[in-house]
Coordinates of C-alpha atoms in Angstrom, one line a residue:
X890 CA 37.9 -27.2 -34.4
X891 CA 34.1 -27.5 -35.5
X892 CA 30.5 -27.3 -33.9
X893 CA 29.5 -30.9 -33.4
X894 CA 26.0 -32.3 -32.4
X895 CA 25.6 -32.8 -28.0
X896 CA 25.6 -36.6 -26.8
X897 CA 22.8 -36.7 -24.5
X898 CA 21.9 -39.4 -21.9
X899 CA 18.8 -39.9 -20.1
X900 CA 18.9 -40.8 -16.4
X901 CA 16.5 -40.8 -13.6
X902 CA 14.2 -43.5 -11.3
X903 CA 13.1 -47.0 -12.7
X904 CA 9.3 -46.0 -13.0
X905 CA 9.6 -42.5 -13.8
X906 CA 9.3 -42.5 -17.7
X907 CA 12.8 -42.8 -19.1
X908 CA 12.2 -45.2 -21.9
X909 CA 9.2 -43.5 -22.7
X910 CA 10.5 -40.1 -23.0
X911 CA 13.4 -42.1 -25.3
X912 CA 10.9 -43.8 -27.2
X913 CA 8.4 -40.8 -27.9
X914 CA 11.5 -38.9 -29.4
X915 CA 12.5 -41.8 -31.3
X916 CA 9.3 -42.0 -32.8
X917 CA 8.5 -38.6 -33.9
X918 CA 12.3 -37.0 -34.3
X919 CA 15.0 -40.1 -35.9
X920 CA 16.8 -38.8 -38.6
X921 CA 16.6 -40.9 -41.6
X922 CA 13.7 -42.6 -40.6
X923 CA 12.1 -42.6 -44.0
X924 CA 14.8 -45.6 -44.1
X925 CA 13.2 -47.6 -42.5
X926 CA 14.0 -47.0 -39.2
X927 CA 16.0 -48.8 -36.3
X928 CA 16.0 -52.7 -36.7
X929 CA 18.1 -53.6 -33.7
X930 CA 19.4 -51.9 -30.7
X931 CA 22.4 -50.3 -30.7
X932 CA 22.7 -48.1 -27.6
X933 CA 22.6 -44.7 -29.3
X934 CA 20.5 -43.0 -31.9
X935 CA 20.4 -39.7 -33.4
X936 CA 17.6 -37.5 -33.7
X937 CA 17.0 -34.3 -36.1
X938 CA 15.6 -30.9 -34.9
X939 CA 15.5 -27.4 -37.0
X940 CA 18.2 -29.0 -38.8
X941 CA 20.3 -30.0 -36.2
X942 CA 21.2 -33.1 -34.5
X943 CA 21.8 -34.7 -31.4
X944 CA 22.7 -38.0 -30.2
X945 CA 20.8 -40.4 -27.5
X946 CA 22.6 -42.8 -25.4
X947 CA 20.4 -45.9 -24.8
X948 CA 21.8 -47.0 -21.7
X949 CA 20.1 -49.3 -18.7
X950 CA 20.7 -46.5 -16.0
X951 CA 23.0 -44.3 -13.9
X952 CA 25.2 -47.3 -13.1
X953 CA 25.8 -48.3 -16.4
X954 CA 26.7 -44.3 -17.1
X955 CA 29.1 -44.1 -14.2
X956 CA 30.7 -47.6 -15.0
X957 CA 31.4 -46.2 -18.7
X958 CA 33.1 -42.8 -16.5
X959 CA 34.8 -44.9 -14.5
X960 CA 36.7 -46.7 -17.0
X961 CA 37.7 -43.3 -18.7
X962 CA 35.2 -43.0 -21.4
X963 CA 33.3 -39.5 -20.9
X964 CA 30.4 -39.7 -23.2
X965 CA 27.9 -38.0 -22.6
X966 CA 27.5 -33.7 -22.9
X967 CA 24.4 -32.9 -21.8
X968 CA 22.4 -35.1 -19.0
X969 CA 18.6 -35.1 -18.7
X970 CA 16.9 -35.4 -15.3
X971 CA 13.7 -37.3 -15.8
X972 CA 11.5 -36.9 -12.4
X973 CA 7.8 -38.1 -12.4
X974 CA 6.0 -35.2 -10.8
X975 CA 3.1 -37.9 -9.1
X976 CA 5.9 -39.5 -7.2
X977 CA 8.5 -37.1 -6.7
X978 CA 12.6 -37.2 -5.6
X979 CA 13.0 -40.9 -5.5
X980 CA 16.6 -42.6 -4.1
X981 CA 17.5 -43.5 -7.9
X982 CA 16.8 -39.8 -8.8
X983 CA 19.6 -38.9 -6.0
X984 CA 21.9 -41.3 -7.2
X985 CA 21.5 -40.2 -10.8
X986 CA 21.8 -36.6 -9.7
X987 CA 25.5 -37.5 -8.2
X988 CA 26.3 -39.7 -11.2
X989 CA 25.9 -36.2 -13.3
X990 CA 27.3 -33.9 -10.6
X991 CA 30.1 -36.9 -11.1
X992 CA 30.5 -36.2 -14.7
X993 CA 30.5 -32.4 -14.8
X994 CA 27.9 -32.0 -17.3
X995 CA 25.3 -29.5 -18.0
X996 CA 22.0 -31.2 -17.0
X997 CA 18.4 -30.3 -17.8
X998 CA 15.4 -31.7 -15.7
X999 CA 12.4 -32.8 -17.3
X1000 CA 9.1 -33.1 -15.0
X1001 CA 7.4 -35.9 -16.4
X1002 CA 3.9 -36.9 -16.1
X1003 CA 2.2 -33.5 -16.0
X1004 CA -0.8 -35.3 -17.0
X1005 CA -1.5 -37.3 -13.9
X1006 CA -4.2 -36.7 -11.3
X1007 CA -2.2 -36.2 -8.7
X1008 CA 0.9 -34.8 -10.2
X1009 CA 2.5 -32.0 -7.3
X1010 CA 4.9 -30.0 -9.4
X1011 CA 5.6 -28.1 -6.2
X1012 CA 6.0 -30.8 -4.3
X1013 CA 8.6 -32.1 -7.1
X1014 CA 10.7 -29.0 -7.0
X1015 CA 10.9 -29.1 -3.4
X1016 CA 12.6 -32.3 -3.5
X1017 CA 15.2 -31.5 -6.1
X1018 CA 16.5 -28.7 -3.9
X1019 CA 16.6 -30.8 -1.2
X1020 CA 18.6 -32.9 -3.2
X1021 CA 20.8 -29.3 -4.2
X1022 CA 19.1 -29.8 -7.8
X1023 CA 18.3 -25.8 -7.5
X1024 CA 16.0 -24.6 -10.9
X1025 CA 15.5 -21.6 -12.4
X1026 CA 12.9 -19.6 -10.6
X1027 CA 13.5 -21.2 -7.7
X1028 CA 16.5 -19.7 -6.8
X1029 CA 19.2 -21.6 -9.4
X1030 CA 19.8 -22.1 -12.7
X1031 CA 19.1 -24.8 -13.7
X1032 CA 17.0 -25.4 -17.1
X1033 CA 13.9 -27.2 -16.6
X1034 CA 10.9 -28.2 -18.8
X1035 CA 7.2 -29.7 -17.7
X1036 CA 6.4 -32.8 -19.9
X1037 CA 4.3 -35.9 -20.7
X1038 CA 6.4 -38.0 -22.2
X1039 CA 3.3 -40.1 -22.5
X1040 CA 1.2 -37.5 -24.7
X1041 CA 4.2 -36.1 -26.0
X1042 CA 3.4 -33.1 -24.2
X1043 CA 7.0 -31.0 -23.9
X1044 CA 9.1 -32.7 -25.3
X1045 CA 9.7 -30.3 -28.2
X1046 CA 10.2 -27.9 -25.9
X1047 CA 12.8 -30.2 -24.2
X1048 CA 14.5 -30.9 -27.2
X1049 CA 15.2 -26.8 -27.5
X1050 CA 16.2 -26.5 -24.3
X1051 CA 19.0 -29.4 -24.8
X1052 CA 19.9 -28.0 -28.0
X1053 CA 20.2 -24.1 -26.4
X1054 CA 22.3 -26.1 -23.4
X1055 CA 24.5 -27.7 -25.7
X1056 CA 24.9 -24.4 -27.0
X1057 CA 26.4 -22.4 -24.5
X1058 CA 28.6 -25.6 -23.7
X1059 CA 30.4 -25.1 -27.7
X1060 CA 30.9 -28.5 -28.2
X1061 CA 33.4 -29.0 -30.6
X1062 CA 35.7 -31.7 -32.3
X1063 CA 38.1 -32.3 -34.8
X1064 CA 36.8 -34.1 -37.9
X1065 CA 39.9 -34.5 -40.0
X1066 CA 42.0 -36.9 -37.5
X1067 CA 41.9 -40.6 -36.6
X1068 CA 39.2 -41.5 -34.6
X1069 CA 38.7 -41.6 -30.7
X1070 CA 35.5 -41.8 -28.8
X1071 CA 33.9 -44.9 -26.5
X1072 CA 32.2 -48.1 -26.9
X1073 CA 28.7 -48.1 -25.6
X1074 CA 27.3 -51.1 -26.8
X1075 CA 28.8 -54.5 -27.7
X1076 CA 27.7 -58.1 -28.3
X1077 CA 28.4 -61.4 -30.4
X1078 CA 26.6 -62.0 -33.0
X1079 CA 26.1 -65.9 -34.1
X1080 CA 26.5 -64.8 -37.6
X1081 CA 28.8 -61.9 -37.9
X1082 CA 31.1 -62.1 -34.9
X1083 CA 31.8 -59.2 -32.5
X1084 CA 30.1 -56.2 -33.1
X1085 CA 30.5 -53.2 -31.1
X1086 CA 28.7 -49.6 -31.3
X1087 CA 31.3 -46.9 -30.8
X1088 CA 30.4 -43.1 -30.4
X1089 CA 32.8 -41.1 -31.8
X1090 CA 34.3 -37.9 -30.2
X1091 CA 36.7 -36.9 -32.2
X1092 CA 38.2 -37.0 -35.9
X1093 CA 36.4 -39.8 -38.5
X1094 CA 35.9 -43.3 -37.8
X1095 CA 36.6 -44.8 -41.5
X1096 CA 35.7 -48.4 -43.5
X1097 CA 39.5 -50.5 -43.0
X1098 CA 40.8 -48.7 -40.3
X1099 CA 42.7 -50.6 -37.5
X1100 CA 41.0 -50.1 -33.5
X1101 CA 42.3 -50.7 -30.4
X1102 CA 39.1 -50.8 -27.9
X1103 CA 40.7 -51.4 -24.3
X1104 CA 42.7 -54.8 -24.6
X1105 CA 40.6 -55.8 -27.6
X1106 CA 41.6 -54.5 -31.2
X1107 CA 40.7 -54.9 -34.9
X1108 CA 40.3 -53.2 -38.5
X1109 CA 36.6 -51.8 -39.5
X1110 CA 36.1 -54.6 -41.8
X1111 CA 32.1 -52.7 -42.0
X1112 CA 30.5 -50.0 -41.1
X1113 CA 27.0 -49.2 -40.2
X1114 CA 24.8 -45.8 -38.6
X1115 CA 22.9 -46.0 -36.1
X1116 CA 19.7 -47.1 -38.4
X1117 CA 21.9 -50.2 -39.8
X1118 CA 23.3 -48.4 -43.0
X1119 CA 26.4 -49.5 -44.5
X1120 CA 28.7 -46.1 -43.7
X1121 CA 32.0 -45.7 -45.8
X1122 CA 33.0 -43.2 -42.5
X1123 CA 31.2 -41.3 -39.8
X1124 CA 32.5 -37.9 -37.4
X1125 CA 32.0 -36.9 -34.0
X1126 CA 29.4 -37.2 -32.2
X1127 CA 28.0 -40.2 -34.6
X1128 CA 27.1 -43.5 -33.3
X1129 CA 28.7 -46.4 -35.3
X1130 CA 28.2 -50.2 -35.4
X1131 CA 31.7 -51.9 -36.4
X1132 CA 32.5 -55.6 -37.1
X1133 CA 35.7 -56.5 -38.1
X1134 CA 37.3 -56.7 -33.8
X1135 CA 39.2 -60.0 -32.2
X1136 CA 37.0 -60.3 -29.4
X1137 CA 33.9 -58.5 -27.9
X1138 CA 35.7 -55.1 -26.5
X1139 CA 33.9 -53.9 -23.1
X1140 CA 31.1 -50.8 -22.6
X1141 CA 32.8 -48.1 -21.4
X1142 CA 36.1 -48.9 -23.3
X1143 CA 37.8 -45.8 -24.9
X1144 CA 38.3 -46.7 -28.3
X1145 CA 41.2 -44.7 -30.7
X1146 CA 42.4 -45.6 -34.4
X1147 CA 46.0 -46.4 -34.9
X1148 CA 47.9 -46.3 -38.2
X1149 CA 48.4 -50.0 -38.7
X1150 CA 47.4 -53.2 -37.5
X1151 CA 51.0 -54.0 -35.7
X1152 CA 50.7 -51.0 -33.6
X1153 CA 46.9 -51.5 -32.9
X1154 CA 47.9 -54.9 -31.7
X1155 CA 50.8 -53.8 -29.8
X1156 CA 48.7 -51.4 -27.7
X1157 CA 46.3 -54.0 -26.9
X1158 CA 48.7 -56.3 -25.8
X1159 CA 49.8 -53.8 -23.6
X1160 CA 46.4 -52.7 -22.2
X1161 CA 45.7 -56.3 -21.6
X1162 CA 48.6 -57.1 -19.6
X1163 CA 48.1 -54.1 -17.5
X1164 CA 44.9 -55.5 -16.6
X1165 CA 46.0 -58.7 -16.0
X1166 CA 48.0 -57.1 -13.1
X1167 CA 45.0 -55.3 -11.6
X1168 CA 41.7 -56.7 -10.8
X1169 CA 38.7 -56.3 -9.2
X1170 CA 36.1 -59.0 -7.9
X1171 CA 33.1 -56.8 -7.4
X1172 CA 28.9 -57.0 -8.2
X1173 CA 27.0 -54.7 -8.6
X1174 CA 27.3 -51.1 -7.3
X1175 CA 30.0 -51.6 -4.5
X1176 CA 30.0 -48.6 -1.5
X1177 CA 33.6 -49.3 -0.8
X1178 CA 36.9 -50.8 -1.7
X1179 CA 39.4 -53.3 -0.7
X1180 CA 42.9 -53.0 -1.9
X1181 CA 45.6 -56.3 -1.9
X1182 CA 48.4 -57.2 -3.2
X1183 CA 48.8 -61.1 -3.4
X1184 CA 51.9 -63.4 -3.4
X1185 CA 52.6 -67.3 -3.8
X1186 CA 55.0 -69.6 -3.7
X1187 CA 54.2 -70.7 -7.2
X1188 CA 51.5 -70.3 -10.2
X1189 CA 49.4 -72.8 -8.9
X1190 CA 49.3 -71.8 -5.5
X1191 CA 48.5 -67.9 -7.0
X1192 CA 45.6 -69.3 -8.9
X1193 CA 44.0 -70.8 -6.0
X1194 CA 44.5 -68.2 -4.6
X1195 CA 42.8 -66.0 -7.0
X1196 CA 40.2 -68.2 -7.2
X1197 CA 38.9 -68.4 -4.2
X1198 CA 39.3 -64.8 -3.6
X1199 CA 36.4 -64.9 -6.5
X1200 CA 34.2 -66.4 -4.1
X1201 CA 34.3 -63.3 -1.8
X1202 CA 32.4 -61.0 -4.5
X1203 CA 30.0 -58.7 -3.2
X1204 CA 28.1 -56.1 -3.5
X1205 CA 29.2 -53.5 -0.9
X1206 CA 33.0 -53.7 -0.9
X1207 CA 35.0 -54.1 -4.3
X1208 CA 37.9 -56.2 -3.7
X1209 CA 40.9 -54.9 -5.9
X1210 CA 43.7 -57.4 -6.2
X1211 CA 46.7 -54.3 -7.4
X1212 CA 49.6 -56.8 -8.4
X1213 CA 49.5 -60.8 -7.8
X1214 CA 52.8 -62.4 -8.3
X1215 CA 55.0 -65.2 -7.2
X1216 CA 57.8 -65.3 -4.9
X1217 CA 58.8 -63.6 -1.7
X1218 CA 57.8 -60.2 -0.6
X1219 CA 59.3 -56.9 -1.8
X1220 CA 60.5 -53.5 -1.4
X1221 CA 58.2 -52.5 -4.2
X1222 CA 55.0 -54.3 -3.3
X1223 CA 55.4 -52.4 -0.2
X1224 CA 55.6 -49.3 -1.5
X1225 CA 52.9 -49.8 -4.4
X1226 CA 50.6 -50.4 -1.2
X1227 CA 51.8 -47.7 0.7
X1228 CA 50.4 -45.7 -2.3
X1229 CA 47.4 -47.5 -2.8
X1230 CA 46.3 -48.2 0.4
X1231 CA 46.5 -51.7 0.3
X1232 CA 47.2 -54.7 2.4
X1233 CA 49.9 -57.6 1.2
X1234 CA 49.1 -60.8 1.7
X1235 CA 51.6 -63.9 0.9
X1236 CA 51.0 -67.6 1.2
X1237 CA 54.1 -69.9 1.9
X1238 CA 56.3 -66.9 0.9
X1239 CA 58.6 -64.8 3.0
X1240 CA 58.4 -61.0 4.3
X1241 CA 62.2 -60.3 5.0
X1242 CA 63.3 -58.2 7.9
X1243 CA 64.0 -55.1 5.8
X1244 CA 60.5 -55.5 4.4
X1245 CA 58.7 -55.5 8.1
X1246 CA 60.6 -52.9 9.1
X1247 CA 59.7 -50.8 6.0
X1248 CA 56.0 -52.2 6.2
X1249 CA 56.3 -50.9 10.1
X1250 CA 57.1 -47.1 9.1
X1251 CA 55.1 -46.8 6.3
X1252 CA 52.0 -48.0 8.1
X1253 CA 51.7 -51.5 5.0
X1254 CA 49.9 -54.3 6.7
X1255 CA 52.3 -57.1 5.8
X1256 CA 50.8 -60.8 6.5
X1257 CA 51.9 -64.1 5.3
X1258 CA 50.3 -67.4 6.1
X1259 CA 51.2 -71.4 5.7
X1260 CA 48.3 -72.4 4.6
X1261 CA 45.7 -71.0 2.2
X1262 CA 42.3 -71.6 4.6
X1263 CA 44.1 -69.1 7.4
X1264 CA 44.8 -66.3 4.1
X1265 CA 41.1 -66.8 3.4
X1266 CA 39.8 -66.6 7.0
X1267 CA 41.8 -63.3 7.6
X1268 CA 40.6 -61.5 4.3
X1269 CA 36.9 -62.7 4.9
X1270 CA 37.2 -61.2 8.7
X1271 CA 39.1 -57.9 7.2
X1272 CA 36.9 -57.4 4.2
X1273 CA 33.4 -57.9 6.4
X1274 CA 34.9 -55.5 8.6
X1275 CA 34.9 -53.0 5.9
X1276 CA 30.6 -54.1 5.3
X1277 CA 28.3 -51.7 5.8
X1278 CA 26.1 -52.6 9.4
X1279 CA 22.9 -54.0 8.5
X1280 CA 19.6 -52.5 10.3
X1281 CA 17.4 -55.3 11.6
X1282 CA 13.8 -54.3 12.3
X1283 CA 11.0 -56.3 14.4
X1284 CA 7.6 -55.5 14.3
X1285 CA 5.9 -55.0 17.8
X1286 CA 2.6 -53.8 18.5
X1287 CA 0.3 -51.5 16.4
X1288 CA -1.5 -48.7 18.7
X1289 CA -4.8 -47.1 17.7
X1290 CA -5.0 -43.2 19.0
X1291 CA -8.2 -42.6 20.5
X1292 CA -7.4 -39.2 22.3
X1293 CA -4.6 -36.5 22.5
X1294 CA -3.3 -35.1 25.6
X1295 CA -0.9 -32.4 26.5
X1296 CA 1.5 -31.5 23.8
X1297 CA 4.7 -30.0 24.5
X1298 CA 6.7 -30.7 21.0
X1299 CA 8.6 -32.6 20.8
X1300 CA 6.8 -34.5 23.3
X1301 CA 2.8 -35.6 23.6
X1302 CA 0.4 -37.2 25.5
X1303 CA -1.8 -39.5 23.6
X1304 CA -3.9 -42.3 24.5
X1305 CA -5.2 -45.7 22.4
X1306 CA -5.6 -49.2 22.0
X1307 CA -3.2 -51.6 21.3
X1308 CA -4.6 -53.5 18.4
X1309 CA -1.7 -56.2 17.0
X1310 CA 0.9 -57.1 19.8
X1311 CA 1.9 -54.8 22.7
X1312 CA 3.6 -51.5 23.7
X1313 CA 7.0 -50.9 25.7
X1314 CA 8.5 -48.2 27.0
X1315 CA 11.7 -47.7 24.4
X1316 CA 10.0 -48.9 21.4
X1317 CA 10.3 -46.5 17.9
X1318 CA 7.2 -46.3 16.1
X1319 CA 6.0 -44.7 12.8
X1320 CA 3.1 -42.2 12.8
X1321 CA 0.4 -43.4 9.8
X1322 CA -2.2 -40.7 8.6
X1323 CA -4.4 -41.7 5.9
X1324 CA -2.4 -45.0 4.9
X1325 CA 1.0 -42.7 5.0
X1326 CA 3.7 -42.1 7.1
X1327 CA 3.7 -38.7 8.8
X1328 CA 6.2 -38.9 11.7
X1329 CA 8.1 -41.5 13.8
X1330 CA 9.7 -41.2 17.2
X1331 CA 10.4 -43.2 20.6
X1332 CA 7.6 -44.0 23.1
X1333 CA 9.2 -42.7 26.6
X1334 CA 6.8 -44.5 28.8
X1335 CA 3.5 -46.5 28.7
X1336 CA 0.5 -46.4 31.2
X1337 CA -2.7 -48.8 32.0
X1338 CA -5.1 -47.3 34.4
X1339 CA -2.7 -43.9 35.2
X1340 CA -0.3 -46.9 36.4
X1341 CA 3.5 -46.9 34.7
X1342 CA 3.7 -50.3 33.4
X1343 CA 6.3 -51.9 31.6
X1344 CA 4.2 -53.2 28.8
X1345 CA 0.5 -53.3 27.8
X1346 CA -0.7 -56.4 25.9
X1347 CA -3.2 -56.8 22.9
X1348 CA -6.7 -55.7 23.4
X1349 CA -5.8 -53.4 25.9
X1350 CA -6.0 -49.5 26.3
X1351 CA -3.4 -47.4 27.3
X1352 CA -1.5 -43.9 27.9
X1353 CA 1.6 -42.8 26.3
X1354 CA 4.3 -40.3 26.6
X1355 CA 5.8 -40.1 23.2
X1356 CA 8.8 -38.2 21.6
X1357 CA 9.1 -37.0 18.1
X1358 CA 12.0 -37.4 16.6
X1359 CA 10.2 -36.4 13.0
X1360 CA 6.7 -34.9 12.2
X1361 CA 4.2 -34.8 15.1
X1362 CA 1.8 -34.3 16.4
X1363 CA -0.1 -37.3 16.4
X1364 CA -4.1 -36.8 16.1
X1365 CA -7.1 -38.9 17.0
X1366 CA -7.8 -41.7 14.5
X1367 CA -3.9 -41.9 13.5
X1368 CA -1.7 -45.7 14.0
X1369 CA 1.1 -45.5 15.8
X1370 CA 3.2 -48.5 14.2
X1371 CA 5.6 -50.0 16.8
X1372 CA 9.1 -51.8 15.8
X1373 CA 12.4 -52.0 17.2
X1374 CA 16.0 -52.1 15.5
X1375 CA 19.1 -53.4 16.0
X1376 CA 22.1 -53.4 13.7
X1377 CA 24.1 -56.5 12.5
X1378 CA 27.5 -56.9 11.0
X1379 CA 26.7 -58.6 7.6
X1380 CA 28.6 -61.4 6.5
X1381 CA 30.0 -62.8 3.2
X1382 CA 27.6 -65.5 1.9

């Protein structure tokens, strides 16, 4: 086993300097760039740094990252945190933390845009432990650098701190055996075919040698580096473009070397009949899944089947057809389910007795239907169940304070004028200070004239009691933004 160079990706929120950072160490750190530099993009590069390297995963985002972990591929060592200290812990940041916390990785949190007038470092810091991201000095220990990725500010700092993380983590690899790593970039090329980058992880990815990537395979007919270089072979941790595959092999796919074409084809005929079996109709990001097993009478009535269950992809729910076969229900569908937690579903097919009754004690939802629409209408209803409720907010009235009253927190007394629309005992509002929001709450009762009304109109002034159910309290010259909410079951489009 020998030291090899950390893979490194870069996650954090859309604005927040990601691609800067990536290109402002791309710039002044590439190995090799006296070469001539990168020409096309590859999804990985590889920078130098007191003689030592370390690799760059180009990817889109956290989603991509978690869709190359959920396929199997871990590729990434070290994560780095990119949070833009002018606008703090953003959703994407939270998501990207639990995509690393996913991957158990070291991580290292750059604060980015140190340079900005109203950059709040304090303010940032406080959000990450909010978000359980607890830094050193601050109670953790986790490694954390101030940047502008911007003015380059940093960053060489940064690149020590990865390099001293990767460190401690004694990343090592084999160099002398057949290849195995993940592809992270792949396309088709008018003129060359399919070409895929792979990152290797272990042993030596080598000119002529026959891939399997997923279901896809084929022999390393070239070889480039990162920087488009022909390479005769490249070790772990390298980034290298290959031509030479059947078909363009998917991001995320685990790749490995095999001694011979027959068995590198054998393996992916495998790998892509076990697919065939499983699939998932899904967009997106889903929240949750839906499991089924699907039977037919016959092939045709399986692929209509099939393809109208295409029609149901979503976003929330990822619908996950297990096994789809012909013929009548049995004992082994049910008990794939029962593992699976899944539903079987059969059009103009039978469910014996022996199979309800097994269906019945291992708690398997086992329907059959005569015709196809009634399938359809059954898994629309049971897969919209499964939805996440949709909040629907109306805009009511906007109220103008002009005094405060008693305060007794969580409750106040204020007074105003109602500016846009009207106010209503029961409506939830939003408190606005200085175009911000600084609290929100319930109003409990309205008055005109030291009269309890049910509602006061436009133009008119009036007394509130109002409860906080965030922030508080309210202060002369504040909006009090009025809305109500209801939640709706969302349906399939």
């Amino acid at each position: 086993m020998a030291p090899r160079s950390p893979v490194v990706v870069v996650l954090g929120h859309v604005d927040h300097g990601k691609t800067t950072l990536l290109d402002t160490i791309r710039k002044t750190n590439v190995a090799g760039r006296e070469s001539g530099g990168i020409t096309q993009h590859v999804g990985a590069y590889v920078v130098e740094r007191g003689g030592k390297t370390i690799t760059f995963l180009d990817t889109p985002g956290h989603e991509a990252f978690s869709a190359m972990r959920s396929r199997g591929a871990q590729v990434a060592d070290v994560a780095i945190l990119v949070v833009a200290v002018d606008d703090g812990v953003k959703p994407q940041t939270k998501e990207a933390i639990e995509a690393i916390r996913s991957s158990h990785i070291p991580f290292v949190v750059a604060m980015n845009k140190i340079d900005k007038g109203n950059a709040d470092i304090e303010r940032t810091k406080n959000g990450l432990t909010e978000a359980g991201v607890l830094l050193e000095g601050w109670g953790g220990d986790t490694p954390n650098v101030e940047i502008s990725a911007k003015a380059g500010s940093g960053v060489d700092e940064l690149l020590e701190l990865v390099l001293l993380v990767a460190e401690v983590a004694e990343l090592g690899a084999d160099p002398t055996g057949m290849a195995e790593g993940a592809v992270i970039e792949a396309h088709r090329d008018s003129r060359r075919g399919p070409v895929a980058t792979l990152l290797v992880k272990e042993g030596t990815l080598r000119r002529g040698d026959a891939i399997v990537a997923g279901s896809v395979f084929g022999r390393a007919k070239a070889i480039e580096d990162f920087a488009g270089k022909n390479a005769e072979a490249l070790g772990p941790s390298m980034p290298a473009v290959v031509l030479g595959f059947n078909e363009v092999p998917a991001v995320g796919d685990a790749f490995s070397v095999f001694p011979d074409d027959a068995m590198a084809a054998e393996k992916a005929q495998s790998e892509a009949k076990r697919r065939a079996r499983e699939q998932v109709i899904a967009e997106g990001s889903p929240e949750g899944e839906f499991s089924l097993i699907v039977k037919a009478d016959v092939m045709g009535s399986l692929e209509a089947v099939m393809g109208e269950l295409g029609k149901f992809r979503n976003s929330f729910i990822a619908i996950r057809v297990a096994a789809a076969d012909t013929g009548d229900i049995t004992e082994n569908e049910v008990k794939q389910a029962a593992a699976i937690g899944a539903i079987v579903v059969g059009f103009r097919v039978k469910a014996p007795r022996a199979i309800q009754q097994l269906a019945e004690r291992t708690g398997v939802s086992v329907v059959t239907f005569p015709v196809i629409y009634e399938m359809l209408d059954f898994l629309r209803k049971a897969i919209e169940e499964r939805m996440p409720r949709k909040i629907i907010r109306e805009d009511m009235g906007v109220l103008q304070l002009l005094a405060t009253f008693r305060s007794d927190p969580p409750r106040q007394v204020i007074g105003g004028r109602i500016t846009k629309g009207l106010a209503r005992k029961g409506l939830r509002f939003e408190l606005e200070r200085n175009n911000a929001v600084v609290g929100s709450g319930e109003l409990l009762e309205v008055q005109m004239n030291k009269i309890v009304v049910d509602e006061v109109p436009q133009g008119n002034e009036c007394g509130t009691l109002v409860k906080f159910r965030a922030g508080g309290p309210a202060k002369e010259g504040d909006t009090l933004r009025l809305f109500t909410e209801r939640i709706e079951q969302q349906k399939l489009g």
